[in-house]
mmCIF file of C-alpha atoms and ligand atoms in Angstrom:
data_model
loop_
_atom_site.group_PDB
_atom_site.id
_atom_site.type_symbol
_atom_site.label_atom_id
_atom_site.label_comp_id
_atom_site.label_asym_id
_atom_site.label_seq_id
_atom_site.Cartn_x
_atom_site.Cartn_y
_atom_site.Cartn_z
ATOM 1 C CA MET A 163 23.774 2.659 -2.659
ATOM 2 C CA LYS A 164 27.492 2.096 -2.405
ATOM 3 C CA LYS A 165 27.388 -1.334 -1.082
ATOM 4 C CA ASP A 166 28.949 -4.331 -2.554
ATOM 5 C CA PHE A 167 26.214 -6.858 -3.414
ATOM 6 C CA ARG A 168 28.149 -9.408 -5.496
ATOM 7 C CA HIS A 169 28.787 -11.942 -2.811
ATOM 8 C CA ILE A 170 25.192 -12.209 -1.937
ATOM 9 C CA ASP A 171 22.969 -14.932 -3.496
ATOM 10 C CA THR A 172 20.299 -13.273 -5.789
ATOM 11 C CA PRO A 173 17.574 -12.325 -6.188
ATOM 12 C CA PHE A 174 16.929 -10.596 -2.961
ATOM 13 C CA TYR A 175 15.100 -7.530 -1.591
ATOM 14 C CA TYR A 176 17.245 -4.710 -0.352
ATOM 15 C CA TYR A 177 15.820 -2.229 2.143
ATOM 16 C CA ASP A 178 17.393 1.084 2.980
ATOM 17 C CA THR A 179 16.072 1.467 6.500
ATOM 18 C CA ALA A 180 17.878 4.959 6.662
ATOM 19 C CA LEU A 181 15.500 6.095 3.894
ATOM 20 C CA LEU A 182 12.525 4.489 5.600
ATOM 21 C CA LYS A 183 13.316 6.369 8.753
ATOM 22 C CA ALA A 184 13.611 9.579 6.914
ATOM 23 C CA THR A 185 10.395 9.009 5.290
ATOM 24 C CA LEU A 186 8.707 8.296 8.638
ATOM 25 C CA ASP A 187 10.202 11.499 9.963
ATOM 26 C CA ALA A 188 8.820 13.441 7.067
ATOM 27 C CA ILE A 189 5.333 12.091 7.813
ATOM 28 C CA ARG A 190 5.496 12.920 11.504
ATOM 29 C CA ALA A 191 6.862 16.526 10.737
ATOM 30 C CA ALA A 192 4.072 17.040 8.168
ATOM 31 C CA ILE A 193 1.310 16.141 10.705
ATOM 32 C CA ALA A 194 2.865 17.454 13.814
ATOM 33 C CA SER A 195 0.538 20.398 14.081
ATOM 34 C CA GLN A 196 -2.503 18.147 13.659
ATOM 35 C CA PRO A 197 -2.918 15.966 16.706
ATOM 36 C CA ASN A 198 -6.036 14.529 15.423
ATOM 37 C CA TYR A 199 -4.394 13.112 12.394
ATOM 38 C CA HIS A 200 -3.483 9.413 12.489
ATOM 39 C CA VAL A 201 -1.637 7.532 9.860
ATOM 40 C CA HIS A 202 -2.051 3.786 9.621
ATOM 41 C CA TYR A 203 0.334 1.841 7.648
ATOM 42 C CA ALA A 204 -1.346 -0.141 4.806
ATOM 43 C CA MET A 205 0.799 -3.336 5.533
ATOM 44 C CA LYS A 206 -0.356 -4.952 2.238
ATOM 45 C CA ALA A 207 2.388 -2.847 0.609
ATOM 46 C CA ASN A 208 5.008 -4.731 2.569
ATOM 47 C CA ALA A 209 4.624 -6.939 5.620
ATOM 48 C CA SER A 210 8.438 -7.638 6.277
ATOM 49 C CA PRO A 211 9.011 -7.499 10.117
ATOM 50 C CA LYS A 212 12.207 -5.640 9.386
ATOM 51 C CA LEU A 213 10.138 -2.637 8.150
ATOM 52 C CA MET A 214 7.046 -3.178 10.206
ATOM 53 C CA GLN A 215 8.961 -2.832 13.464
ATOM 54 C CA LEU A 216 10.446 0.541 12.533
ATOM 55 C CA ILE A 217 7.018 1.698 11.312
ATOM 56 C CA CYS A 218 5.570 0.737 14.486
ATOM 57 C CA GLN A 219 8.391 2.423 16.576
ATOM 58 C CA ALA A 220 7.673 5.686 14.587
ATOM 59 C CA GLY A 221 4.192 5.690 16.174
ATOM 60 C CA LEU A 222 2.038 4.743 13.233
ATOM 61 C CA GLY A 223 -0.996 2.584 13.428
ATOM 62 C CA VAL A 224 -1.796 -0.158 10.907
ATOM 63 C CA ASP A 225 -4.363 -0.925 8.277
ATOM 64 C CA CYS A 226 -4.968 -4.717 7.752
ATOM 65 C CA VAL A 227 -6.933 -6.618 5.225
ATOM 66 C CA SER A 228 -6.866 -10.184 6.582
ATOM 67 C CA GLY A 229 -6.527 -12.268 9.789
ATOM 68 C CA GLY A 230 -3.035 -13.068 8.766
ATOM 69 C CA GLU A 231 -2.214 -9.389 8.466
ATOM 70 C CA ILE A 232 -3.731 -8.763 11.962
ATOM 71 C CA ARG A 233 -1.510 -11.557 13.454
ATOM 72 C CA THR A 234 1.581 -10.247 11.626
ATOM 73 C CA ALA A 235 0.909 -6.657 12.812
ATOM 74 C CA ILE A 236 0.452 -7.709 16.449
ATOM 75 C CA ALA A 237 3.739 -9.841 16.294
ATOM 76 C CA ALA A 238 5.582 -6.738 14.963
ATOM 77 C CA GLY A 239 4.383 -4.775 17.976
ATOM 78 C CA PHE A 240 1.408 -2.772 16.842
ATOM 79 C CA ALA A 241 -1.200 -2.196 19.377
ATOM 80 C CA ALA A 242 -4.655 -3.840 18.612
ATOM 81 C CA ASP A 243 -6.341 -0.633 19.181
ATOM 82 C CA SER A 244 -4.285 0.937 16.303
ATOM 83 C CA ILE A 245 -5.670 -1.461 13.843
ATOM 84 C CA MET A 246 -8.247 -0.628 11.110
ATOM 85 C CA TYR A 247 -9.405 -3.684 9.405
ATOM 86 C CA ALA A 248 -10.698 -3.404 5.861
ATOM 87 C CA GLY A 249 -11.614 -5.789 3.081
ATOM 88 C CA VAL A 250 -14.605 -6.620 1.016
ATOM 89 C CA GLY A 251 -14.663 -10.262 1.921
ATOM 90 C CA LYS A 252 -14.006 -10.931 5.651
ATOM 91 C CA SER A 253 -14.193 -14.595 6.717
ATOM 92 C CA ASP A 254 -15.910 -15.500 10.020
ATOM 93 C CA TRP A 255 -12.694 -16.641 11.659
ATOM 94 C CA GLU A 256 -11.079 -13.260 10.703
ATOM 95 C CA ILE A 257 -13.841 -11.228 12.239
ATOM 96 C CA ARG A 258 -13.659 -13.351 15.398
ATOM 97 C CA LEU A 259 -9.995 -12.831 15.620
ATOM 98 C CA ALA A 260 -10.340 -9.121 15.134
ATOM 99 C CA LEU A 261 -13.164 -9.046 17.780
ATOM 100 C CA GLN A 262 -10.989 -10.950 20.284
ATOM 101 C CA HIS A 263 -8.216 -8.480 19.825
ATOM 102 C CA GLU A 264 -10.551 -5.510 20.229
ATOM 103 C CA ILE A 265 -9.186 -3.681 17.161
ATOM 104 C CA LEU A 266 -9.890 0.061 16.666
ATOM 105 C CA SER A 267 -12.366 -0.403 13.847
ATOM 106 C CA PHE A 268 -13.790 -2.674 11.194
ATOM 107 C CA ASN A 269 -14.301 -0.891 7.819
ATOM 108 C CA VAL A 270 -17.430 -2.550 6.760
ATOM 109 C CA GLU A 271 -18.171 -2.880 3.043
ATOM 110 C CA SER A 272 -21.785 -3.982 2.996
ATOM 111 C CA LEU A 273 -24.999 -4.407 4.978
ATOM 112 C CA ALA A 274 -24.550 -8.244 4.818
ATOM 113 C CA GLU A 275 -21.085 -7.951 6.380
ATOM 114 C CA LEU A 276 -22.477 -5.688 9.129
ATOM 115 C CA GLU A 277 -25.059 -8.271 9.948
ATOM 116 C CA VAL A 278 -22.469 -11.081 10.259
ATOM 117 C CA ILE A 279 -20.274 -8.897 12.484
ATOM 118 C CA GLN A 280 -23.250 -8.180 14.747
ATOM 119 C CA GLU A 281 -24.017 -11.966 14.896
ATOM 120 C CA LEU A 282 -20.379 -12.878 15.640
ATOM 121 C CA ALA A 283 -19.884 -9.970 18.174
ATOM 122 C CA GLU A 284 -22.907 -11.187 20.072
ATOM 123 C CA GLN A 285 -21.565 -14.674 20.242
ATOM 124 C CA GLU A 286 -18.131 -13.416 21.246
ATOM 125 C CA GLN A 287 -19.698 -11.029 23.812
ATOM 126 C CA ARG A 288 -17.866 -8.071 22.336
ATOM 127 C CA ILE A 289 -18.757 -4.583 20.915
ATOM 128 C CA ALA A 290 -17.392 -4.092 17.388
ATOM 129 C CA ARG A 291 -16.371 -0.562 16.486
ATOM 130 C CA VAL A 292 -17.285 0.009 12.955
ATOM 131 C CA CYS A 293 -16.733 2.583 10.193
ATOM 132 C CA LEU A 294 -18.788 2.247 6.971
ATOM 133 C CA ARG A 295 -16.744 2.294 3.809
ATOM 134 C CA ILE A 296 -18.648 4.602 1.457
ATOM 135 C CA ASN A 297 -18.082 4.474 -2.265
ATOM 136 C CA PRO A 298 -17.705 8.283 -2.906
ATOM 137 C CA ASP A 299 -17.839 7.818 -6.637
ATOM 138 C CA VAL A 300 -14.734 9.972 -7.193
ATOM 139 C CA GLU A 301 -12.417 9.221 -10.066
ATOM 140 C CA ALA A 302 -8.710 8.693 -9.338
ATOM 141 C CA HIS A 303 -6.383 9.161 -12.282
ATOM 142 C CA THR A 304 -4.343 6.121 -12.075
ATOM 143 C CA HIS A 305 -4.233 2.606 -13.571
ATOM 144 C CA THR A 306 -7.619 1.051 -13.957
ATOM 145 C CA HIS A 307 -6.676 -1.998 -11.815
ATOM 146 C CA ILE A 308 -6.022 0.098 -8.768
ATOM 147 C CA VAL A 309 -8.990 2.544 -9.064
ATOM 148 C CA THR A 310 -11.412 1.673 -6.257
ATOM 149 C CA GLY A 311 -13.732 4.628 -5.622
ATOM 150 C CA MET A 312 -15.938 4.602 -8.593
ATOM 151 C CA ALA A 313 -19.579 3.520 -8.552
ATOM 152 C CA GLU A 314 -18.878 0.432 -10.723
ATOM 153 C CA ASN A 315 -15.983 -0.809 -8.427
ATOM 154 C CA LYS A 316 -16.727 -3.619 -5.973
ATOM 155 C CA PHE A 317 -15.609 -1.691 -2.993
ATOM 156 C CA GLY A 318 -17.760 -0.010 -0.406
ATOM 157 C CA ILE A 319 -21.486 0.914 0.353
ATOM 158 C CA ALA A 320 -23.211 3.111 -2.308
ATOM 159 C CA TRP A 321 -23.782 6.764 -1.189
ATOM 160 C CA GLU A 322 -27.510 6.289 -1.654
ATOM 161 C CA ASP A 323 -27.573 3.410 0.664
ATOM 162 C CA MET A 324 -25.371 4.969 3.522
ATOM 163 C CA MET A 325 -28.145 6.380 5.623
ATOM 164 C CA MET A 326 -30.091 3.059 5.652
ATOM 165 C CA VAL A 327 -26.910 1.161 6.751
ATOM 166 C CA ILE A 328 -26.267 3.714 9.484
ATOM 167 C CA GLU A 329 -29.805 3.391 10.691
ATOM 168 C CA LYS A 330 -29.450 -0.243 10.738
ATOM 169 C CA ALA A 331 -26.181 -0.202 12.605
ATOM 170 C CA LYS A 332 -27.821 1.828 15.257
ATOM 171 C CA THR A 333 -30.280 -0.950 15.977
ATOM 172 C CA PHE A 334 -27.581 -3.535 16.481
ATOM 173 C CA ALA A 335 -26.559 -4.080 20.182
ATOM 174 C CA ASN A 336 -23.023 -5.112 19.529
ATOM 175 C CA ILE A 337 -22.187 -2.615 16.755
ATOM 176 C CA SER A 338 -20.891 0.840 17.721
ATOM 177 C CA PHE A 339 -20.901 3.118 14.749
ATOM 178 C CA LYS A 340 -17.897 5.228 14.628
ATOM 179 C CA GLY A 341 -17.506 6.926 11.289
ATOM 180 C CA LEU A 342 -16.816 6.748 7.616
ATOM 181 C CA HIS A 343 -14.006 5.267 5.435
ATOM 182 C CA PHE A 344 -13.048 6.127 1.961
ATOM 183 C CA HIS A 345 -10.364 5.050 -0.460
ATOM 184 C CA ILE A 346 -10.376 6.107 -3.995
ATOM 185 C CA GLY A 347 -7.261 4.320 -5.451
ATOM 186 C CA SER A 348 -3.621 3.831 -5.402
ATOM 187 C CA GLN A 349 -0.434 5.526 -6.882
ATOM 188 C CA ILE A 350 -2.322 8.861 -7.127
ATOM 189 C CA THR A 351 0.009 11.808 -8.089
ATOM 190 C CA ASP A 352 -2.612 14.440 -8.925
ATOM 191 C CA MET A 353 -3.542 16.185 -5.667
ATOM 192 C CA GLN A 354 -6.834 17.310 -7.364
ATOM 193 C CA ASP A 355 -8.089 13.777 -6.880
ATOM 194 C CA PHE A 356 -7.804 14.068 -3.042
ATOM 195 C CA LYS A 357 -9.328 17.497 -3.271
ATOM 196 C CA ASP A 358 -12.303 15.968 -5.023
ATOM 197 C CA LEU A 359 -12.637 13.378 -2.375
ATOM 198 C CA CYS A 360 -12.503 15.999 0.401
ATOM 199 C CA GLU A 361 -15.325 17.938 -1.374
ATOM 200 C CA ARG A 362 -17.375 14.794 -1.546
ATOM 201 C CA ILE A 363 -16.835 13.977 2.065
ATOM 202 C CA ASN A 364 -17.969 17.588 2.947
ATOM 203 C CA VAL A 365 -21.214 17.094 1.155
ATOM 204 C CA ILE A 366 -21.741 13.697 2.828
ATOM 205 C CA GLN A 367 -21.069 15.182 6.221
ATOM 206 C CA ASP A 368 -23.507 17.995 5.759
ATOM 207 C CA GLN A 369 -26.152 15.340 4.714
ATOM 208 C CA LEU A 370 -25.421 13.293 7.701
ATOM 209 C CA ASN A 371 -25.316 16.290 10.226
ATOM 210 C CA ALA A 372 -28.772 17.433 8.802
ATOM 211 C CA GLN A 373 -30.159 13.917 9.943
ATOM 212 C CA GLY A 374 -28.442 14.157 13.252
ATOM 213 C CA VAL A 375 -25.654 11.778 12.609
ATOM 214 C CA TYR A 376 -22.241 12.873 13.730
ATOM 215 C CA PRO A 377 -19.207 10.495 12.833
ATOM 216 C CA GLU A 378 -16.225 10.557 15.149
ATOM 217 C CA ILE A 379 -13.974 9.099 12.653
ATOM 218 C CA ILE A 380 -13.223 10.127 9.134
ATOM 219 C CA ASN A 381 -10.805 7.703 7.259
ATOM 220 C CA VAL A 382 -9.606 8.938 3.770
ATOM 221 C CA GLY A 383 -7.581 5.710 2.905
ATOM 222 C CA GLY A 384 -4.387 5.744 1.221
ATOM 223 C CA GLY A 385 -3.213 6.186 -2.311
ATOM 224 C CA LEU A 386 -0.456 8.735 -2.395
ATOM 225 C CA GLY A 387 1.897 7.903 -5.191
ATOM 226 C CA VAL A 388 5.693 7.820 -5.609
ATOM 227 C CA ASP A 389 8.045 8.846 -8.413
ATOM 228 C CA TYR A 390 8.951 5.560 -10.170
ATOM 229 C CA GLN A 391 10.828 7.434 -12.846
ATOM 230 C CA SER A 392 13.306 9.199 -10.604
ATOM 231 C CA PRO A 393 13.602 7.388 -7.350
ATOM 232 C CA SER A 394 17.001 8.789 -6.470
ATOM 233 C CA GLU A 395 15.842 12.376 -7.178
ATOM 234 C CA ASN A 396 12.660 12.050 -5.270
ATOM 235 C CA PRO A 397 13.091 9.397 -2.722
ATOM 236 C CA ILE A 398 10.530 10.855 -0.178
ATOM 237 C CA PRO A 399 7.022 11.867 -1.395
ATOM 238 C CA ASP A 400 5.778 15.366 -0.834
ATOM 239 C CA PHE A 401 3.836 14.667 2.325
ATOM 240 C CA ASN A 402 3.382 18.412 3.019
ATOM 241 C CA ALA A 403 1.465 18.832 -0.163
ATOM 242 C CA TYR A 404 -0.532 15.768 0.448
ATOM 243 C CA PHE A 405 -1.682 16.384 4.081
ATOM 244 C CA SER A 406 -2.167 20.214 3.233
ATOM 245 C CA VAL A 407 -4.955 19.129 0.785
ATOM 246 C CA PHE A 408 -6.824 17.697 3.766
ATOM 247 C CA LYS A 409 -5.943 20.615 6.102
ATOM 248 C CA ASP A 410 -7.324 23.048 3.428
ATOM 249 C CA CYS A 411 -10.130 21.207 1.750
ATOM 250 C CA LEU A 412 -11.760 18.853 4.408
ATOM 251 C CA GLN A 413 -14.226 20.349 6.910
ATOM 252 C CA LEU A 414 -13.723 18.424 9.976
ATOM 253 C CA ARG A 415 -16.147 18.717 12.767
ATOM 254 C CA ASP A 416 -15.010 19.335 16.382
ATOM 255 C CA GLY A 417 -13.605 16.225 18.019
ATOM 256 C CA GLN A 418 -13.316 14.432 14.760
ATOM 257 C CA SER A 419 -10.232 12.403 14.085
ATOM 258 C CA LEU A 420 -8.801 12.013 10.540
ATOM 259 C CA HIS A 421 -7.204 8.663 9.702
ATOM 260 C CA PHE A 422 -5.001 7.838 6.651
ATOM 261 C CA GLU A 423 -4.014 4.613 5.399
ATOM 262 C CA LEU A 424 -0.605 4.978 3.510
ATOM 263 C CA GLY A 425 1.118 2.110 2.143
ATOM 264 C CA ARG A 426 3.246 2.627 -1.057
ATOM 265 C CA SER A 427 4.235 6.238 -0.094
ATOM 266 C CA ILE A 428 5.965 4.861 3.064
ATOM 267 C CA VAL A 429 7.865 1.913 1.784
ATOM 268 C CA ALA A 430 8.211 1.866 -2.059
ATOM 269 C CA GLN A 431 11.287 3.961 -2.407
ATOM 270 C CA CYS A 432 13.284 2.214 0.284
ATOM 271 C CA GLY A 433 13.176 -1.156 -1.500
ATOM 272 C CA SER A 434 15.005 -2.554 -4.413
ATOM 273 C CA LEU A 435 14.953 -5.962 -6.029
ATOM 274 C CA MET A 436 18.459 -7.066 -6.635
ATOM 275 C CA THR A 437 19.165 -9.460 -9.323
ATOM 276 C CA ARG A 438 22.016 -11.069 -11.295
ATOM 277 C CA VAL A 439 22.402 -11.020 -15.032
ATOM 278 C CA LEU A 440 22.468 -14.695 -16.100
ATOM 279 C CA TYR A 441 22.827 -14.288 -19.778
ATOM 280 C CA VAL A 442 23.050 -11.664 -22.410
ATOM 281 C CA LYS A 443 21.335 -12.849 -25.648
ATOM 282 C CA GLN A 444 21.319 -11.164 -28.937
ATOM 283 C CA SER A 445 18.414 -11.883 -31.235
ATOM 284 C CA GLY A 446 18.338 -9.841 -34.480
ATOM 285 C CA ASP A 447 18.456 -6.247 -33.374
ATOM 286 C CA LYS A 448 17.455 -7.093 -29.803
ATOM 287 C CA HIS A 449 19.689 -7.526 -26.797
ATOM 288 C CA PHE A 450 18.047 -9.433 -23.894
ATOM 289 C CA ALA A 451 19.551 -9.267 -20.358
ATOM 290 C CA ILE A 452 18.080 -12.376 -18.795
ATOM 291 C CA VAL A 453 18.153 -11.951 -14.985
ATOM 292 C CA ASP A 454 17.565 -14.373 -12.161
ATOM 293 C CA ALA A 455 14.542 -12.349 -10.768
ATOM 294 C CA GLY A 456 11.156 -12.618 -12.431
ATOM 295 C CA MET A 457 7.399 -11.690 -12.042
ATOM 296 C CA THR A 458 7.541 -14.108 -9.002
ATOM 297 C CA GLU A 459 9.562 -11.335 -7.099
ATOM 298 C CA LEU A 460 7.963 -8.330 -8.621
ATOM 299 C CA ILE A 461 4.731 -8.758 -10.543
ATOM 300 C CA ARG A 462 3.938 -5.046 -10.980
ATOM 301 C CA PRO A 463 5.503 -4.758 -14.529
ATOM 302 C CA ALA A 464 3.743 -7.990 -15.707
ATOM 303 C CA LEU A 465 0.292 -7.153 -14.008
ATOM 304 C CA TYR A 466 -0.024 -3.355 -14.577
ATOM 305 C CA GLY A 467 2.696 -2.566 -17.205
ATOM 306 C CA ALA A 468 4.356 -0.639 -14.326
ATOM 307 C CA TYR A 469 7.632 1.061 -14.887
ATOM 308 C CA HIS A 470 10.450 0.494 -12.436
ATOM 309 C CA HIS A 471 13.699 2.157 -12.969
ATOM 310 C CA ILE A 472 16.621 -0.223 -13.236
ATOM 311 C CA GLU A 473 20.383 0.395 -12.702
ATOM 312 C CA ASN A 474 23.384 -1.572 -13.288
ATOM 313 C CA MET A 475 25.355 -1.713 -10.018
ATOM 314 C CA THR A 476 28.420 -3.235 -11.308
ATOM 315 C CA SER A 477 29.152 -2.358 -14.880
ATOM 316 C CA THR A 478 31.708 0.470 -15.363
ATOM 317 C CA ALA A 479 31.405 0.455 -19.147
ATOM 318 C CA GLU A 480 31.036 3.873 -20.812
ATOM 319 C CA LYS A 481 29.176 2.575 -23.647
ATOM 320 C CA ARG A 482 25.402 2.126 -23.426
ATOM 321 C CA GLN A 483 23.320 -0.319 -25.152
ATOM 322 C CA LYS A 484 19.599 -0.994 -25.108
ATOM 323 C CA TYR A 485 18.350 -4.150 -23.516
ATOM 324 C CA ASP A 486 15.090 -5.984 -22.850
ATOM 325 C CA VAL A 487 15.479 -6.873 -19.139
ATOM 326 C CA VAL A 488 13.701 -10.215 -18.762
ATOM 327 C CA GLY A 489 13.134 -12.831 -16.087
ATOM 328 C CA PRO A 490 13.432 -16.541 -16.270
ATOM 329 C CA ILE A 491 9.620 -17.405 -15.777
ATOM 330 C CA CYS A 492 7.829 -19.157 -18.550
ATOM 331 C CA GLU A 493 5.467 -16.242 -19.407
ATOM 332 C CA SER A 494 5.948 -13.569 -22.110
ATOM 333 C CA SER A 495 4.814 -10.983 -19.735
ATOM 334 C CA ASP A 496 7.948 -11.746 -17.495
ATOM 335 C CA ILE A 497 9.670 -8.578 -18.590
ATOM 336 C CA PHE A 498 10.905 -5.765 -16.494
ATOM 337 C CA ALA A 499 11.863 -3.300 -19.128
ATOM 338 C CA ALA A 500 12.019 -2.965 -22.944
ATOM 339 C CA ASP A 501 14.770 -1.180 -24.926
ATOM 340 C CA LEU A 502 16.152 0.073 -21.669
ATOM 341 C CA PRO A 503 19.525 1.921 -22.244
ATOM 342 C CA LEU A 504 22.067 0.441 -19.658
ATOM 343 C CA PRO A 505 25.908 0.515 -19.667
ATOM 344 C CA THR A 506 27.271 -2.616 -21.514
ATOM 345 C CA THR A 507 26.001 -5.500 -19.438
ATOM 346 C CA GLN A 508 27.390 -8.902 -18.945
ATOM 347 C CA ARG A 509 26.806 -12.190 -17.128
ATOM 348 C CA GLY A 510 27.310 -11.721 -13.475
ATOM 349 C CA ASP A 511 26.350 -7.946 -13.222
ATOM 350 C CA ILE A 512 24.017 -7.094 -10.466
ATOM 351 C CA LEU A 513 21.058 -4.963 -11.427
ATOM 352 C CA ALA A 514 18.860 -3.104 -9.025
ATOM 353 C CA ILE A 515 15.138 -2.783 -9.774
ATOM 354 C CA ARG A 516 14.210 0.343 -7.912
ATOM 355 C CA SER A 517 11.015 1.375 -6.055
ATOM 356 C CA ALA A 518 10.273 -2.265 -5.206
ATOM 357 C CA GLY A 519 9.591 -1.789 -1.463
ATOM 358 C CA ALA A 520 5.808 -1.532 -1.969
ATOM 359 C CA TYR A 521 3.929 -4.514 -3.539
ATOM 360 C CA GLY A 522 7.167 -6.357 -4.447
ATOM 361 C CA GLU A 523 7.856 -8.835 -1.707
ATOM 362 C CA SER A 524 4.244 -8.794 -0.449
ATOM 363 C CA MET A 525 2.818 -9.864 -3.894
ATOM 364 C CA ALA A 526 5.806 -12.442 -4.337
ATOM 365 C CA SER A 527 4.695 -16.086 -5.363
ATOM 366 C CA CYS A 528 6.310 -19.396 -5.792
ATOM 367 C CA TYR A 529 5.203 -19.964 -9.385
ATOM 368 C CA ASN A 530 7.396 -22.381 -11.223
ATOM 369 C CA CYS A 531 8.186 -23.858 -7.718
ATOM 370 C CA ARG A 532 10.588 -20.958 -7.076
ATOM 371 C CA GLN A 533 11.572 -20.168 -3.437
ATOM 372 C CA LEU A 534 10.571 -16.800 -1.954
ATOM 373 C CA PRO A 535 13.850 -14.766 -1.749
ATOM 374 C CA SER A 536 15.634 -13.370 1.311
ATOM 375 C CA SER A 537 15.719 -9.703 2.175
ATOM 376 C CA TYR A 538 18.424 -7.578 3.733
ATOM 377 C CA THR A 539 18.555 -4.212 5.085
ATOM 378 C CA ASP A 540 21.370 -1.500 4.762
ATOM 379 C CA THR A 541 22.441 -2.393 8.279
ATOM 380 C CA GLU A 542 23.007 -6.160 7.428
ATOM 381 C CA ILE A 543 25.224 -5.557 4.394
ATOM 382 C CA GLU A 544 28.750 -4.060 4.410
HETATM 383 N N1 LIG B 791 -6.474 1.435 1.980
HETATM 384 C C1 LIG B 791 -7.163 0.648 1.173
HETATM 385 C C2 LIG B 791 -8.713 0.457 1.538
HETATM 386 C C3 LIG B 791 -6.596 0.080 0.061
HETATM 387 O O1 LIG B 791 -7.369 -0.825 -0.634
HETATM 388 C C4 LIG B 791 -5.297 0.284 -0.214
HETATM 389 C C5 LIG B 791 -4.586 -0.257 -1.275
HETATM 390 C C6 LIG B 791 -4.540 1.098 0.723
HETATM 391 C C7 LIG B 791 -5.311 1.728 1.761
HETATM 392 C C8 LIG B 791 -3.159 1.518 0.535
HETATM 393 O O2 LIG B 791 -2.946 2.177 -0.684
HETATM 394 P P1 LIG B 791 -1.476 2.890 -1.029
HETATM 395 O O3 LIG B 791 -1.333 3.983 -0.128
HETATM 396 O O4 LIG B 791 -0.447 1.774 -0.860
HETATM 397 O O5 LIG B 791 -1.722 3.432 -2.492
HETATM 398 N N2 LIG B 791 -0.763 -3.828 -5.921
HETATM 399 C C9 LIG B 791 -1.096 -2.580 -6.484
HETATM 400 C C10 LIG B 791 -1.647 -1.713 -5.416
HETATM 401 C C11 LIG B 791 -2.896 -2.195 -4.818
HETATM 402 C C12 LIG B 791 -3.434 -1.275 -3.843
HETATM 403 C C13 LIG B 791 -4.520 -1.818 -3.141
HETATM 404 N N3 LIG B 791 -5.112 -1.178 -2.055
HETATM 405 C C14 LIG B 791 0.274 -2.012 -7.042
HETATM 406 O O6 LIG B 791 1.291 -2.667 -6.992
HETATM 407 O O7 LIG B 791 0.203 -0.885 -7.714
#
């Protein structure tokens, strides 16, 4: 990043679209030999039209979790038949909207939801294509708030209930059962977790085939992690290693398509939250760099204790000093880093909080009556 950001009002999100394009190229190269692999961008990670349009142009489908996301995806250019619609609590109007657009598939999380989709599809005189989200009871080694595939999590249909729900789906005139959906968690960096998922799916498929059920679609969700410690050294996740797990470990049947819902790994590294130092305050041994961005613009450190690499973009000082980098919000958890060594920092310096492209802008709030910040891409800034 050799740009001059000092003249721009802060805080703002900065998106490196050249890196996003390189990331999308890496995904395409990694699955080029697998025509039955389809990547759907999990747009909950970042719904900025500036990024969504590029992702759409690269040929990806999209994974939505609300009616609002379906509308935003269609406005960004995604074809309705590339939309997978997930979510444990779909409202009636959202189901109707998805039916009217004839999306690719609903990822259904309970029998109760399936019954409502049948009822609404009948009213709308449509056929709903459906994948059942199965809780695979596979442990992902990541933060407890973003583990989803364990039996005690709220997501999905329990494995032991799967056959009963499939049988039920077959009796519904407006439901077309297409396949199975899984998602074990997010920010997963240990490929063994995905191997465990593949093995679980193999067992499930054997069970289903023995009972004469042959799903067309297998959807393994998202979850590939990024390197928050060293974003400059590792800007693009190892997609080859990730997709190889599925090529090597998952036994797909003839004609089956394999779907992925990647969010973070596509957009995290291309985004930074740019913020200005308002004050430097010394209190005892502590030095606080008080910045104008807060948990309202990037909630991950406050919510998950997440680490984000921070750089001072303007200081040329040789000397380094440890700072707590904190925001202006009236919450003690509004802290981006504790005891972080930075070059001597002063009022007016611009800090880049890195890897903020995923779950930064999309989780922003107006708490304390703050305004949602602007975003700029590399092509918009000199
Ligand atoms: N598919 C499903 C069903 C999901 O629930 C999620 C994420 C994804 C795909 C995309 O996962 P990804 O590839 O981005 O890991 N706010 C948290 C992350 C929450 C993830 C929720 N589900 C964070 O900032 O770490």
